[in-house]
Amino acid sequence: MRICRALMPVLAVLLLPALLYAKQFAVVIDTSNQSKDLTASDLVKLFTLKTHVWPDGKAVTVVMRDPSAPEMQLVLHRALNMSTEQVQAFIQAHRGSFVIVDSDDLVLRLVVSTHGAVGIIDLYSLTKDVNVLKIDGKLPVEPGYLLRGN
Amino acid sequence: MTSKFTTVLCAVALTLATAVKAQNTAPTSSGELRVSTRSKKARELLDRSWVLAIDQVEQQKAVMTLRGAVKADPRFALAHEILAQTSLDSAERVREQAHAFRTRRYASPGEQKLIEWLQNAADHKLIPAITDMNEVVRQYPHDRWVIYLANNWLIAQTQYERAAAVYENSGITDYPGLMNNMAYNYAYMRQFDKAFAQMDKYVASLPKEPNPQDSYAEILRMAGRFDDALVHYRAALDVDPEFYPSRFGIADTYSLMGDQARARQEYAAAFQKFRLPDLHEIQWKTREAITYVRDGHTQRANLAFQAIADYAHVKNISQAEADAYRQMALYQRTPQQAMMFLTAAETALNENGNVSANDFQQVLASILRVRVEAQLRAADFGAAESTLRRLEKLSNSADDPVIENAFNGAAGAFSFAKGDYKNAVAHLEEDSHDPRSLKLLSEAYKRNHEQTEAHRVSEIVLNLNDPTIEQAITVPEFRNCFEHSPCHANVKHAAFQK
């Protein structure tokens, strides 16, 4: 047994673990960046470097985890509409604008210390050191948020 | 002289008080939370509650101990918080969370941040809760309470990967209760090798306790290793013959193995040996009744469930009575019979005013969900839509994940029946605790031409081993399709761990 939240046998199915588990990714920027909201197409433009600079003139640097990692497939599929191979080729061709790291902690550290950086992390790794961007007016916790899935 | 002496005394007292305060609030250098209470007894009781609640999973005893701790020091904010997180009584959980938040001003900064995190979580303010949790974990990476609370909360949020990362990064390897928790977490991720490694350590660390063997058995059963599960349940009873969850665990396991006659023998023997608290009596009487559902004996199942409803009625446990009728509706052969039991369920729920508002809404939502399904079976789309709107209203007003799951399950079934598979997928993905929703989700993916997803979800349903009615009415039929009947390609190609 492990500790449980309710003794009632009622609704026992609710004590089952989630059989699929949801992932939500947050798009994060450093706290000096005044941006608050992106459209889904803005996000694609940022990550495909069609947008090179932020409205305040800072150059965009994309920080993300290895795009071949299983947990990144949702991001590639939903935000970039590219295959893993396409993303890797694109990153190779634009090395100066991408930083690929091993963990969400490193994404956060680089975003905090790099003006103009934008990163993608698991929502549950979020800290107060960065700001979260809304996508199409929605935060990661809201129904219909783009970077949410199983 | 007196005046000067008094001044010196006051200064000494002030210095000492400041020192004591500093000792009670400064973060420790070891990465552990400083616990703020001036009551030695309260502190000891909190430590005792760790052993009871986390290591031994003696939750009722732990709650009693924690009640003692907050009685010994009513300003002990952390103890109020742990009691809020441990109590089995929803009213007490709410009350103690409020006490923790109110008394946090007497606590150290780390304890304050921890309480703010869990208050945000209770208030469904998810983003502040996440950032507070990560702040506490960052400041106190080696504190057992912090790691335990973070793990438990993340598991409740179904964030199993993050829960594993928090534990692995903590460097903590020597707390038996955390091993137990993490073994379940790995099992939920279906990483059974890691789960069994944790279980080996848990059993070795508490060889004279029954719960490690009981947990090991349950996780083996989740993995479909029924014979090994029986060995470990029996080992738990060798350690403590009075540990009745393992005795009933044996019966549950035979039921999942498909041997309902043996399961019923085991239930009967266990009921004869142990006198159970009412709610546990209902829990395992329900499991016993499910054996008839698995055998396809509807009339016998009806008799067994009716006896449970009658027992709950006599004991004035309205939600259990209502839930017995709801479960009866699930396996009826015709939607008309199902509707009859659903009416009985709503009547039972409304009969007594002894159900908390939260419990009432949760049970009502679960009844409405089954009603939508029965109305769809009867092809009465108008009635189903009307019930669905009622459930949606309940879901929008309650802000409760249990009710949201019920709504999403019903809305997914409704969209599926209307042929709107895209919408069905969106709803059913949000009700992933329930095998009924996953079975439908697999089919919805297939009809959306998402074969990889359909295959993945089929595999989850095929390998689900849990002694609930929802599993009983879904999984055996799904496996039968896999093994014998000409059925869908996504099911045929899924791997069933026999």
XYZ file of C-alpha atoms in Angstrom:
648
model
C 0.000 0.000 0.000
C 0.982 3.564 -0.364
C -0.584 6.446 1.468
C -3.916 7.480 -0.021
C -6.001 10.622 -0.030
C -9.369 9.106 0.764
C -10.540 6.049 2.612
C -13.842 5.861 0.768
C -14.035 2.898 -1.537
C -16.457 5.045 -3.506
C -15.113 5.929 -6.929
C -12.260 3.461 -6.472
C -11.341 3.987 -10.083
C -10.200 7.471 -9.153
C -7.501 5.962 -6.990
C -6.043 4.377 -10.091
C -3.011 6.131 -11.478
C -3.504 8.080 -14.652
C -2.963 5.560 -17.398
C -1.878 8.245 -19.806
C -0.080 11.160 -18.298
C -0.255 14.672 -19.548
C 2.737 16.791 -20.459
C 2.569 20.535 -20.538
C 5.431 22.639 -21.807
C 6.033 26.247 -20.851
C 7.691 28.770 -23.158
C 9.929 30.867 -20.915
C 11.891 34.092 -21.292
C 14.137 36.111 -19.021
C 12.399 38.487 -16.644
C 13.704 41.627 -18.367
C 11.869 40.652 -21.563
C 8.549 42.539 -21.659
C 6.768 40.089 -23.985
C 3.698 38.426 -22.485
C 1.853 36.646 -25.230
C 2.574 34.935 -28.541
C 0.345 33.538 -31.199
C 1.050 29.984 -32.310
C 2.413 31.352 -35.585
C 4.664 33.815 -33.675
C 6.034 30.822 -31.776
C 6.827 28.955 -34.981
C 8.518 32.074 -36.380
C 10.655 32.371 -33.227
C 11.772 28.763 -33.282
C 12.413 28.744 -37.034
C 14.300 32.042 -36.743
C 11.961 33.852 -39.094
C 11.743 36.275 -36.194
C 15.355 37.224 -35.311
C 14.778 39.890 -32.696
C 12.323 40.733 -29.933
C 10.306 43.963 -30.087
C 12.912 45.596 -27.793
C 15.674 44.755 -30.282
C 17.377 41.912 -28.426
C 18.518 39.008 -30.587
C 16.574 35.764 -30.180
C 18.463 32.745 -28.826
C 16.532 29.479 -28.648
C 17.365 27.160 -25.746
C 15.880 23.700 -25.739
C 16.452 20.084 -24.849
C 17.655 17.574 -27.397
C 14.896 17.455 -30.005
C 15.355 13.706 -30.390
C 14.351 13.137 -26.740
C 10.968 11.361 -26.551
C 9.446 14.070 -24.366
C 10.235 16.706 -27.019
C 8.137 15.057 -29.733
C 5.030 16.894 -28.599
C 6.833 20.234 -29.005
C 8.149 19.368 -32.451
C 4.790 18.101 -33.602
C 2.590 20.832 -32.129
C 4.788 23.930 -32.293
C 7.148 23.402 -35.193
C 5.346 20.879 -37.358
C 8.708 19.286 -38.182
C 10.138 15.808 -37.791
C 13.075 15.192 -35.445
C 15.420 14.924 -38.419
C 14.183 18.180 -39.914
C 14.664 19.988 -36.601
C 18.160 18.565 -36.152
C 19.146 19.614 -39.667
C 17.706 23.066 -39.076
C 19.614 23.450 -35.812
C 22.860 22.343 -37.489
C 22.361 24.996 -40.112
C 21.744 27.732 -37.502
C 24.136 26.773 -34.713
C 24.702 30.289 -33.450
C 21.033 30.803 -32.650
C 20.319 27.516 -30.868
C 21.618 26.103 -27.618
C 20.794 22.451 -26.948
C 21.147 21.230 -23.360
C 20.504 18.102 -21.315
C 18.013 19.228 -18.716
C 15.296 21.723 -17.873
C 17.558 23.127 -15.139
C 20.119 24.081 -17.779
C 17.435 25.580 -20.015
C 16.346 27.725 -17.087
C 19.891 28.780 -16.191
C 20.655 29.816 -19.752
C 17.380 31.690 -20.184
C 17.960 33.552 -16.921
C 21.479 34.570 -17.927
C 20.961 35.311 -21.638
C 19.044 38.420 -22.655
C 16.763 37.557 -25.541
C 16.772 33.828 -24.829
C 13.585 31.819 -25.165
C 13.341 28.272 -23.842
C 10.916 25.396 -23.618
C 10.658 23.404 -20.411
C 8.337 20.939 -18.732
C 5.808 23.104 -16.865
C 6.581 21.278 -13.612
C 10.216 22.447 -13.781
C 9.144 26.100 -13.764
C 10.739 28.532 -11.290
C 10.156 32.170 -10.449
C 13.414 33.129 -12.164
C 11.746 33.307 -15.592
C 8.514 34.584 -17.143
C 6.032 32.303 -18.882
C 4.626 33.354 -22.241
C 0.990 32.793 -23.057
C 0.314 31.167 -26.423
C -2.816 32.361 -28.184
C -3.836 33.987 -24.896
C -3.536 30.788 -22.880
C -1.250 29.729 -20.066
C -0.030 26.118 -19.931
C -2.634 25.209 -17.310
C -5.580 26.302 -19.448
C -7.704 23.982 -21.609
C -6.765 24.192 -25.268
C -3.169 25.311 -24.625
C -1.015 24.439 -27.638
C 1.852 22.584 -25.932
C -0.220 20.157 -23.908
C -0.741 16.490 -24.602
C -0.239 12.927 -23.450
C 20.703 47.855 41.307
C 17.478 46.009 40.854
C 16.737 48.057 37.792
C 20.183 47.427 36.313
C 19.946 43.728 37.121
C 16.531 43.559 35.472
C 17.898 45.286 32.391
C 20.787 42.823 32.163
C 18.417 39.906 32.693
C 16.120 41.209 29.982
C 19.065 41.668 27.655
C 20.219 38.095 28.313
C 16.699 36.816 27.849
C 16.350 38.794 24.627
C 19.664 37.472 23.364
C 18.659 33.916 24.240
C 15.240 34.375 22.681
C 16.827 35.765 19.541
C 19.235 32.851 19.475
C 16.403 30.371 19.910
C 14.397 32.124 17.215
C 17.383 32.131 14.893
C 17.936 28.471 15.574
C 14.313 27.806 14.735
C 14.137 29.736 11.496
C 17.516 29.686 9.750
C 17.928 27.206 6.918
C 20.215 24.376 7.894
C 23.468 23.847 6.061
C 22.565 20.218 5.369
C 19.786 21.101 2.928
C 17.125 20.158 5.455
C 14.145 22.180 6.571
C 14.289 23.730 10.056
C 11.218 22.580 11.936
C 9.688 25.327 14.090
C 8.157 24.213 17.332
C 9.116 24.850 20.896
C 7.303 21.763 22.076
C 9.596 18.776 22.330
C 6.571 16.506 22.481
C 5.094 17.990 19.292
C 8.405 17.538 17.495
C 8.649 13.927 18.626
C 5.099 13.243 17.505
C 5.846 14.698 14.068
C 8.871 12.395 13.783
C 6.716 9.465 14.900
C 4.126 10.324 12.271
C 6.807 9.920 9.576
C 7.418 6.324 10.615
C 3.702 5.559 10.863
C 2.462 7.335 7.751
C 5.314 7.044 5.315
C 7.346 3.989 6.310
C 4.613 1.709 7.631
C 1.565 3.272 5.891
C -0.395 3.103 9.140
C -2.322 6.156 8.039
C -5.021 6.151 10.733
C -2.433 5.891 13.505
C -0.372 8.637 11.870
C -3.396 10.935 11.805
C -3.985 10.343 15.525
C -0.308 11.114 16.196
C -0.419 14.315 14.170
C -3.561 15.408 15.985
C -1.512 14.977 19.155
C 1.281 17.116 17.702
C -0.992 20.058 16.860
C -2.661 19.737 20.235
C 0.730 19.908 21.969
C 1.644 22.988 19.917
C -1.328 24.655 18.173
C 1.107 27.048 16.461
C 3.069 24.189 14.871
C 2.340 25.141 11.269
C 4.256 22.286 9.631
C 2.407 19.693 11.706
C -0.923 21.243 10.653
C 0.243 20.989 7.035
C 1.350 17.363 7.336
C -1.968 16.528 9.002
C -3.799 18.262 6.129
C -1.844 16.107 3.673
C -2.310 12.872 5.632
C -5.892 12.971 6.882
C -8.458 10.696 5.278
C -11.264 13.093 6.170
C -11.821 15.765 3.530
C -13.262 18.229 6.066
C -10.215 17.803 8.303
C -7.904 18.271 5.327
C -9.533 21.602 4.512
C -9.579 22.697 8.158
C -5.931 21.782 8.797
C -4.756 23.451 5.581
C -6.401 26.645 6.844
C -4.700 26.216 10.253
C -1.328 25.711 8.564
C -1.761 28.835 6.473
C -2.895 30.879 9.474
C -0.061 29.735 11.761
C 2.695 29.950 9.158
C 3.867 33.257 10.630
C 5.342 31.248 13.528
C 7.286 29.059 11.111
C 10.687 29.277 9.431
C 10.899 30.825 5.927
C 11.270 27.382 4.368
C 8.207 26.056 6.162
C 6.296 29.187 5.141
C 7.153 28.647 1.474
C 6.183 24.978 1.742
C 2.793 25.897 3.216
C 2.236 28.577 0.549
C 2.947 25.985 -2.162
C 0.370 23.560 -0.784
C -2.129 26.379 -0.180
C -1.759 27.423 -3.824
C -2.234 23.797 -4.798
C -5.389 23.584 -2.668
C -6.647 26.782 -4.310
C -5.958 25.286 -7.787
C -3.376 28.040 -8.484
C -1.139 25.676 -10.361
C 1.630 27.905 -11.678
C 2.406 29.559 -8.301
C 2.198 26.112 -6.688
C 4.776 24.737 -9.135
C 7.201 27.645 -8.689
C 6.852 27.494 -4.885
C 7.437 23.738 -4.901
C 10.561 24.089 -7.022
C 11.820 26.866 -4.753
C 11.384 24.689 -1.658
C 13.001 21.689 -3.371
C 15.912 23.871 -4.512
C 16.498 25.254 -1.001
C 15.987 21.988 0.854
C 17.008 19.246 -1.585
C 17.836 16.702 1.112
C 14.878 17.163 3.442
C 12.736 14.035 3.727
C 9.457 15.902 4.300
C 10.090 18.228 1.352
C 10.951 15.346 -0.978
C 8.020 13.275 0.254
C 5.510 16.121 -0.125
C 6.875 17.059 -3.549
C 6.682 13.436 -4.688
C 3.194 12.948 -3.385
C 1.930 16.143 -4.954
C 3.567 15.443 -8.293
C 2.176 11.902 -8.330
C -1.293 13.320 -7.602
C -0.748 15.669 -10.565
C 0.231 12.589 -12.651
C 3.677 14.110 -13.153
C 5.482 10.836 -12.624
C 8.643 11.763 -14.518
C 9.118 14.951 -12.532
C 8.436 13.070 -9.274
C 11.165 10.581 -10.193
C 13.577 13.407 -11.053
C 12.971 15.172 -7.724
C 13.667 11.950 -5.829
C 16.710 10.969 -7.868
C 18.223 14.454 -7.552
C 17.671 14.510 -3.780
C 20.363 11.921 -3.178
C 18.134 10.436 -0.476
C 18.398 6.665 -0.504
C 17.792 5.574 3.053
C 14.177 6.409 3.922
C 11.996 3.301 3.536
C 8.775 5.254 2.978
C 10.297 7.173 0.085
C 11.415 3.890 -1.484
C 7.809 2.676 -1.255
C 6.457 5.859 -2.808
C 8.977 5.825 -5.623
C 8.361 2.167 -6.390
C 4.701 3.005 -7.025
C 5.745 6.012 -9.091
C 7.980 3.869 -11.325
C 5.196 1.298 -11.597
C 2.782 4.020 -12.759
C 5.356 4.819 -15.450
C 5.451 1.077 -16.158
C 9.171 1.038 -15.380
C 8.815 -2.130 -13.379
C 12.524 -2.954 -13.157
C 13.123 0.265 -11.246
C 10.001 -0.338 -9.150
C 11.168 -3.800 -8.130
C 14.651 -2.490 -7.291
C 13.047 0.038 -4.907
C 10.860 -2.712 -3.458
C 13.852 -4.955 -2.779
C 15.391 -2.107 -0.773
C 12.108 -1.349 1.020
C 11.652 -4.978 2.074
C 15.276 -5.214 3.220
C 15.034 -2.023 5.254
C 11.887 -3.045 7.170
C 12.024 -6.846 7.399
C 9.687 -6.988 10.379
C 6.917 -4.902 8.792
C 4.173 -6.348 6.575
C 3.623 -3.326 4.318
C 6.809 -3.708 2.244
C 5.740 -7.219 1.231
C 2.183 -5.996 0.614
C 3.418 -3.183 -1.643
C 5.720 -5.558 -3.482
C 2.765 -7.857 -4.102
C 0.576 -5.055 -5.385
C 3.235 -3.816 -7.802
C 3.913 -7.356 -9.060
C 0.176 -7.660 -9.649
C 0.133 -4.389 -11.582
C 2.846 -5.906 -13.775
C 0.707 -9.005 -14.349
C 2.972 -11.280 -12.277
C 0.143 -12.799 -10.260
C 1.900 -15.861 -8.862
C 4.773 -13.746 -7.552
C 2.235 -11.323 -6.078
C 0.628 -14.161 -4.117
C 4.033 -15.147 -2.719
C 4.607 -11.625 -1.409
C 1.095 -11.240 0.021
C 1.687 -14.474 1.934
C 5.065 -13.182 3.086
C 3.331 -10.093 4.485
C 0.973 -12.354 6.446
C 3.936 -14.375 7.714
C 5.313 -11.149 9.161
C 1.957 -10.086 10.612
C -0.997 -12.478 10.399
C -3.346 -9.630 11.374
C -2.426 -7.460 8.353
C -5.763 -7.875 6.625
C -5.058 -5.852 3.442
C -2.730 -8.669 2.366
C -5.343 -11.332 3.141
C -7.817 -9.505 0.917
C -5.032 -8.787 -1.577
C -4.750 -12.548 -2.138
C -8.469 -12.724 -2.920
C -8.250 -9.699 -5.251
C -5.352 -11.357 -7.069
C -7.232 -14.609 -7.690
C -10.092 -12.535 -9.054
C -7.747 -10.755 -11.484
C -6.273 -14.141 -12.460
C -9.754 -15.209 -13.546
C -10.299 -17.752 -10.764
C -13.466 -16.290 -9.271
C -14.410 -19.391 -7.257
C -11.044 -19.343 -5.465
C -11.304 -15.584 -5.025
C -14.694 -15.955 -3.329
C -13.282 -18.669 -1.026
C -10.465 -16.305 -0.056
C -12.848 -13.381 0.550
C -15.109 -15.594 2.683
C -12.172 -16.838 4.766
C -10.868 -13.314 5.221
C -14.256 -11.913 6.265
C -14.570 -14.737 8.756
C -11.173 -14.001 10.281
C -11.195 -10.207 10.395
C -13.655 -7.669 11.708
C -13.179 -4.598 9.510
C -13.995 -0.919 9.815
C -17.214 -0.146 7.885
C -15.530 1.444 4.896
C -13.067 -1.401 4.457
C -15.938 -3.883 4.844
C -17.691 -2.117 1.949
C -14.493 -1.954 -0.100
C -13.834 -5.706 -0.020
C -17.501 -6.716 -0.160
C -17.527 -4.714 -3.398
C -14.516 -6.640 -4.689
C -16.291 -9.884 -3.769
C -19.411 -8.752 -5.667
C -17.241 -7.965 -8.694
C -16.280 -11.655 -8.926
C -19.865 -12.356 -10.078
C -19.605 -9.593 -12.676
C -16.402 -11.186 -13.977
C -18.224 -14.535 -14.137
C -21.127 -12.947 -16.033
C -23.625 -13.852 -13.257
C -25.684 -10.683 -13.291
C -28.336 -11.880 -10.849
C -25.789 -13.000 -8.257
C -23.883 -9.762 -8.723
C -27.135 -7.847 -8.174
C -27.766 -9.718 -4.925
C -24.224 -9.058 -3.689
C -24.287 -5.358 -4.595
C -27.791 -4.946 -3.145
C -26.477 -6.369 0.144
C -23.713 -3.739 0.093
C -26.214 -0.961 -0.609
C -28.401 -2.209 2.253
C -25.409 -2.380 4.615
C -24.352 1.174 3.693
C -27.954 2.330 4.155
C -28.114 0.879 7.667
C -24.755 2.436 8.477
C -25.912 5.784 7.070
C -23.057 5.962 4.552
C -25.072 7.518 1.752
C -22.297 7.931 -0.783
C -21.306 4.263 -0.480
C -24.950 3.236 -0.924
C -25.238 5.485 -3.981
C -22.003 4.128 -5.398
C -23.148 0.519 -4.988
C -26.191 1.340 -7.163
C -23.973 3.212 -9.656
C -21.760 0.150 -9.992
C -24.826 -2.047 -10.528
C -25.810 0.202 -13.432
C -22.446 -0.389 -15.073
C -22.874 -4.091 -15.821
C -26.631 -4.299 -16.551
C -27.566 -5.878 -19.850
C -30.090 -3.211 -20.871
C -29.961 0.574 -20.527
C -33.427 0.491 -18.932
C -32.149 -1.655 -16.064
C -29.119 0.602 -15.723
C -31.368 3.683 -15.507
C -33.374 2.067 -12.724
C -30.245 1.634 -10.595
C -29.031 5.138 -11.404
C -32.306 6.535 -10.111
C -31.794 4.501 -6.930
C -28.264 5.911 -6.696
C -29.425 9.532 -6.898
C -32.212 8.843 -4.388
C -29.729 7.322 -1.929
C -27.334 10.216 -2.339
C -30.072 12.760 -1.648
C -31.702 10.841 1.183
C -29.470 11.915 4.060
C -27.771 15.200 4.615
C -24.680 13.443 5.959
C -22.441 13.833 2.905
C -20.001 16.733 2.597
C -20.703 19.059 -0.336
C -17.512 17.976 -2.084
C -18.211 14.246 -1.731
C -21.818 14.796 -2.816
C -20.758 16.519 -6.023
C -18.122 13.908 -6.836
C -20.527 11.003 -6.429
C -23.275 12.847 -8.307
C -20.875 13.520 -11.185
C -19.954 9.835 -11.357
C -23.653 8.873 -11.454
C -24.403 11.418 -14.191
C -21.514 10.105 -16.238
C -22.965 6.573 -16.181
C -26.412 8.016 -16.940
C -25.055 9.678 -20.107
C -23.588 6.333 -21.172
C -26.862 4.495 -20.506
C -28.822 7.104 -22.465
C -26.392 6.715 -25.355
C -26.859 2.941 -25.236
C -30.596 3.583 -25.495
C -29.878 5.894 -28.480
C -31.638 8.716 -26.620
C -29.284 11.508 -27.704
C -31.561 14.290 -26.486
C -31.628 12.944 -22.932
C -27.879 12.233 -23.047
C -27.157 15.797 -24.130
C -29.378 17.162 -21.380
C -27.586 15.048 -18.725
C -24.235 16.060 -20.182
C -25.151 19.757 -19.850
C -26.050 19.127 -16.200
C -22.682 17.476 -15.664
C -20.885 20.285 -17.474
C -22.551 22.856 -15.220
C -21.453 20.877 -12.176
C -17.922 20.643 -13.548
C -17.711 24.365 -14.312
C -18.907 25.347 -10.846
C -16.868 22.850 -8.806
C -13.297 23.263 -10.117
C -12.638 19.687 -9.007
C -10.480 17.305 -11.084
C -12.606 14.299 -10.132
C -15.726 16.003 -11.500
C -13.840 17.244 -14.565
C -12.753 13.662 -15.285
C -16.370 12.482 -15.060
C -17.464 15.252 -17.430
C -14.681 14.509 -19.905
C -15.465 10.782 -19.840
C -19.135 11.480 -20.558
C -18.426 14.181 -23.158
C -15.963 11.850 -24.887
C -18.543 9.064 -25.025
C -21.150 11.510 -26.353
C -18.845 12.885 -29.086
C -17.841 9.358 -30.051
C -21.467 8.281 -30.362
C -22.118 11.305 -32.588
C -19.158 10.366 -34.799
C -17.119 13.419 -33.781
C -13.904 11.491 -33.127
C -11.612 14.507 -32.924
C -13.640 15.985 -30.091
C -13.965 12.547 -28.504
C -10.157 12.238 -28.387
C -9.804 15.685 -26.807
C -12.197 14.761 -23.980
C -11.174 11.146 -23.466
C -7.489 12.046 -23.146
C -8.519 14.069 -20.086
C -10.075 11.043 -18.360
C -7.129 8.715 -18.467
C -7.745 7.143 -15.036
C -10.686 5.204 -16.392
C -10.300 2.088 -18.559
C -13.732 2.729 -20.149
C -12.459 6.032 -21.521
C -9.187 4.524 -22.680
C -10.940 1.732 -24.537
C -13.062 4.296 -26.355
C -10.025 6.514 -26.885
C -8.201 3.695 -28.632
C -11.108 3.321 -31.041
C -11.407 7.094 -31.532
C -7.717 7.318 -32.434
C -8.190 4.500 -34.917
C -11.113 6.258 -36.569
C -9.003 9.421 -36.690
C -6.305 7.378 -38.497
C -3.869 7.813 -35.600
C -2.735 4.195 -35.558
C 0.351 4.652 -33.386
C -1.690 6.284 -30.653
C -4.426 3.658 -30.970
C -1.844 0.900 -30.577
C -0.245 2.583 -27.548
C -3.549 3.049 -25.714
C -4.692 -0.492 -26.569
C -1.544 -1.819 -24.964
C -2.257 0.146 -21.787
C -5.798 -1.239 -21.549
C -4.675 -4.807 -22.257
C -2.114 -4.709 -19.462
C -4.276 -3.059 -16.813
C -4.604 -5.196 -13.683
C -6.660 -3.460 -11.053
C -9.510 -4.974 -9.052
C -12.126 -2.288 -9.865
C -15.511 -2.736 -11.541
C -14.340 -0.500 -14.385
C -11.477 -2.893 -15.107
C -13.819 -5.877 -14.792
C -16.280 -4.588 -17.392
C -13.609 -3.385 -19.824
C -10.333 -5.254 -19.799
C -11.336 -8.965 -19.953
C -13.551 -8.260 -22.982
C -10.736 -6.304 -24.607
C -8.318 -9.178 -23.995
C -10.836 -11.635 -25.362
C -10.973 -9.611 -28.530
C -7.175 -9.675 -28.636
C -6.937 -13.421 -28.177
C -9.912 -14.920 -29.981
C -12.125 -12.683 -32.026
C -11.495 -10.978 -35.298
C -11.056 -7.458 -34.069
C -9.222 -4.244 -34.695
C -5.694 -4.218 -35.992
C -4.515 -1.811 -33.316
C -5.546 -4.299 -30.642
C -4.126 -7.250 -32.534
C -0.689 -5.676 -32.725
C -0.508 -4.503 -29.127
C 1.665 -6.469 -26.732
C -0.134 -8.216 -23.895
C 2.163 -9.286 -21.050
C 0.655 -12.662 -20.191
